[in-house]
mmCIF file of C-alpha atoms in Angstrom:
data_model
loop_
_atom_site.group_PDB
_atom_site.id
_atom_site.type_symbol
_atom_site.label_atom_id
_atom_site.label_comp_id
_atom_site.label_asym_id
_atom_site.label_seq_id
_atom_site.Cartn_x
_atom_site.Cartn_y
_atom_site.Cartn_z
ATOM 1 C CA MET Q 1 87.273 69.145 106.975
ATOM 2 C CA LYS Q 2 84.038 70.009 108.728
ATOM 3 C CA ILE Q 3 84.206 72.626 111.475
ATOM 4 C CA ILE Q 4 81.946 72.104 114.471
ATOM 5 C CA ASN Q 5 79.984 75.271 115.174
ATOM 6 C CA PRO Q 6 80.489 76.244 118.831
ATOM 7 C CA PHE Q 7 78.760 79.602 118.329
ATOM 8 C CA SER Q 8 75.303 80.772 117.365
ATOM 9 C CA LYS Q 9 75.870 84.551 117.592
ATOM 10 C CA ILE Q 10 79.059 86.438 116.707
ATOM 11 C CA LEU Q 11 79.546 90.176 117.143
ATOM 12 C CA VAL Q 12 82.220 91.916 115.061
ATOM 13 C CA ILE Q 13 83.076 95.458 116.127
ATOM 14 C CA ARG Q 14 84.385 97.806 113.437
ATOM 15 C CA THR Q 15 83.648 101.452 114.179
ATOM 16 C CA ASP Q 16 86.363 103.348 112.362
ATOM 17 C CA LYS Q 17 87.016 104.236 108.729
ATOM 18 C CA ILE Q 18 85.500 102.831 105.528
ATOM 19 C CA GLY Q 19 88.773 101.375 104.212
ATOM 20 C CA ASP Q 20 89.314 99.493 107.455
ATOM 21 C CA LEU Q 21 85.812 98.058 107.229
ATOM 22 C CA VAL Q 22 86.519 96.944 103.656
ATOM 23 C CA LEU Q 23 89.642 95.149 104.906
ATOM 24 C CA THR Q 24 87.470 93.350 107.489
ATOM 25 C CA LEU Q 25 85.041 91.988 104.875
ATOM 26 C CA PRO Q 26 87.111 88.873 103.987
ATOM 27 C CA MET Q 27 87.169 87.910 107.663
ATOM 28 C CA LEU Q 28 83.383 88.327 107.890
ATOM 29 C CA LYS Q 29 82.872 86.242 104.748
ATOM 30 C CA THR Q 30 85.163 83.511 106.110
ATOM 31 C CA LEU Q 31 83.317 83.475 109.428
ATOM 32 C CA LYS Q 32 80.011 82.989 107.603
ATOM 33 C CA HIS Q 33 81.514 80.299 105.360
ATOM 34 C CA ASN Q 34 82.933 78.362 108.316
ATOM 35 C CA PHE Q 35 79.893 78.911 110.546
ATOM 36 C CA PRO Q 36 76.937 79.138 108.129
ATOM 37 C CA LYS Q 37 74.277 78.722 110.832
ATOM 38 C CA CYS Q 38 75.808 81.430 112.978
ATOM 39 C CA LYS Q 39 74.284 84.906 113.074
ATOM 40 C CA ILE Q 40 76.964 87.493 112.213
ATOM 41 C CA THR Q 41 76.304 90.958 113.662
ATOM 42 C CA VAL Q 42 78.462 93.992 112.903
ATOM 43 C CA LEU Q 43 78.657 96.961 115.244
ATOM 44 C CA THR Q 44 79.614 100.002 113.200
ATOM 45 C CA ARG Q 45 78.799 103.655 112.615
ATOM 46 C CA SER Q 46 75.879 104.971 110.576
ATOM 47 C CA TYR Q 47 78.005 106.299 107.699
ATOM 48 C CA LEU Q 48 79.179 102.718 107.072
ATOM 49 C CA SER Q 49 75.715 101.146 107.194
ATOM 50 C CA GLU Q 50 75.019 101.249 103.435
ATOM 51 C CA LEU Q 51 78.245 99.378 102.744
ATOM 52 C CA THR Q 52 77.526 96.705 105.339
ATOM 53 C CA LYS Q 53 73.931 96.206 104.147
ATOM 54 C CA SER Q 54 75.117 95.110 100.714
ATOM 55 C CA PHE Q 55 76.763 91.863 101.879
ATOM 56 C CA ASN Q 56 74.705 88.732 102.463
ATOM 57 C CA PHE Q 57 77.216 87.290 104.956
ATOM 58 C CA ILE Q 58 76.295 90.043 107.441
ATOM 59 C CA ASP Q 59 73.035 89.137 109.162
ATOM 60 C CA GLU Q 60 72.524 92.182 111.353
ATOM 61 C CA ILE Q 61 73.954 95.679 111.724
ATOM 62 C CA ILE Q 62 74.001 97.617 114.979
ATOM 63 C CA LEU Q 63 74.760 101.302 114.636
ATOM 64 C CA GLU Q 64 76.845 102.775 117.425
ATOM 65 C CA ASP Q 65 75.413 106.232 116.632
ATOM 66 C CA ASP Q 66 71.913 105.086 117.659
ATOM 67 C CA TYR Q 67 73.015 105.016 121.297
ATOM 68 C CA LYS Q 68 73.647 108.381 122.918
ATOM 69 C CA LYS Q 69 75.062 106.788 126.060
ATOM 70 C CA THR Q 70 77.716 104.088 126.090
ATOM 71 C CA PHE Q 71 75.867 102.408 128.955
ATOM 72 C CA ASP Q 72 72.771 101.936 126.759
ATOM 73 C CA LEU Q 73 74.873 100.332 124.021
ATOM 74 C CA ILE Q 74 76.541 97.979 126.508
ATOM 75 C CA LYS Q 75 73.163 97.060 127.990
ATOM 76 C CA MET Q 76 71.782 96.205 124.548
ATOM 77 C CA LEU Q 77 74.871 94.145 123.646
ATOM 78 C CA ARG Q 78 74.604 92.156 126.867
ATOM 79 C CA LYS Q 79 70.923 91.555 126.221
ATOM 80 C CA ASN Q 80 71.812 89.994 122.836
ATOM 81 C CA LYS Q 81 74.044 87.428 124.583
ATOM 82 C CA PHE Q 82 76.662 87.084 121.857
ATOM 83 C CA ASP Q 83 78.771 83.941 122.135
ATOM 84 C CA ILE Q 84 81.888 85.762 121.017
ATOM 85 C CA SER Q 85 82.848 89.277 120.032
ATOM 86 C CA ILE Q 86 85.722 90.260 117.789
ATOM 87 C CA ILE Q 87 87.192 93.748 117.879
ATOM 88 C CA SER Q 88 88.796 93.938 114.463
ATOM 89 C CA ASN Q 89 90.516 97.281 114.900
ATOM 90 C CA ILE Q 90 93.350 97.195 117.389
ATOM 91 C CA SER Q 91 93.527 100.269 119.544
ATOM 92 C CA PHE Q 92 94.260 100.810 123.197
ATOM 93 C CA LYS Q 93 91.079 102.874 123.509
ATOM 94 C CA ASN Q 94 89.099 99.654 122.821
ATOM 95 C CA VAL Q 95 90.643 97.791 125.760
#
């Protein structure tokens, strides 16, 4: 069954621990498989960047640590105009 691609840019937010990022990798791979033309961007922390760079189904990495102010990060994310964002770690502090 062919899936129609309604998105061109997907942001996945995973800013916690390395094991949790590893558990998110199958979801990222599935997203890329189902939406091959879609650009997959992961927002994470700098200590996880080497791990995320090693997977070809991740097109871009944004490092939360590069932004000293939350406002600057939000401004940059809005500028990118992602079609959808997925917060893969459930926490009330993310709401």
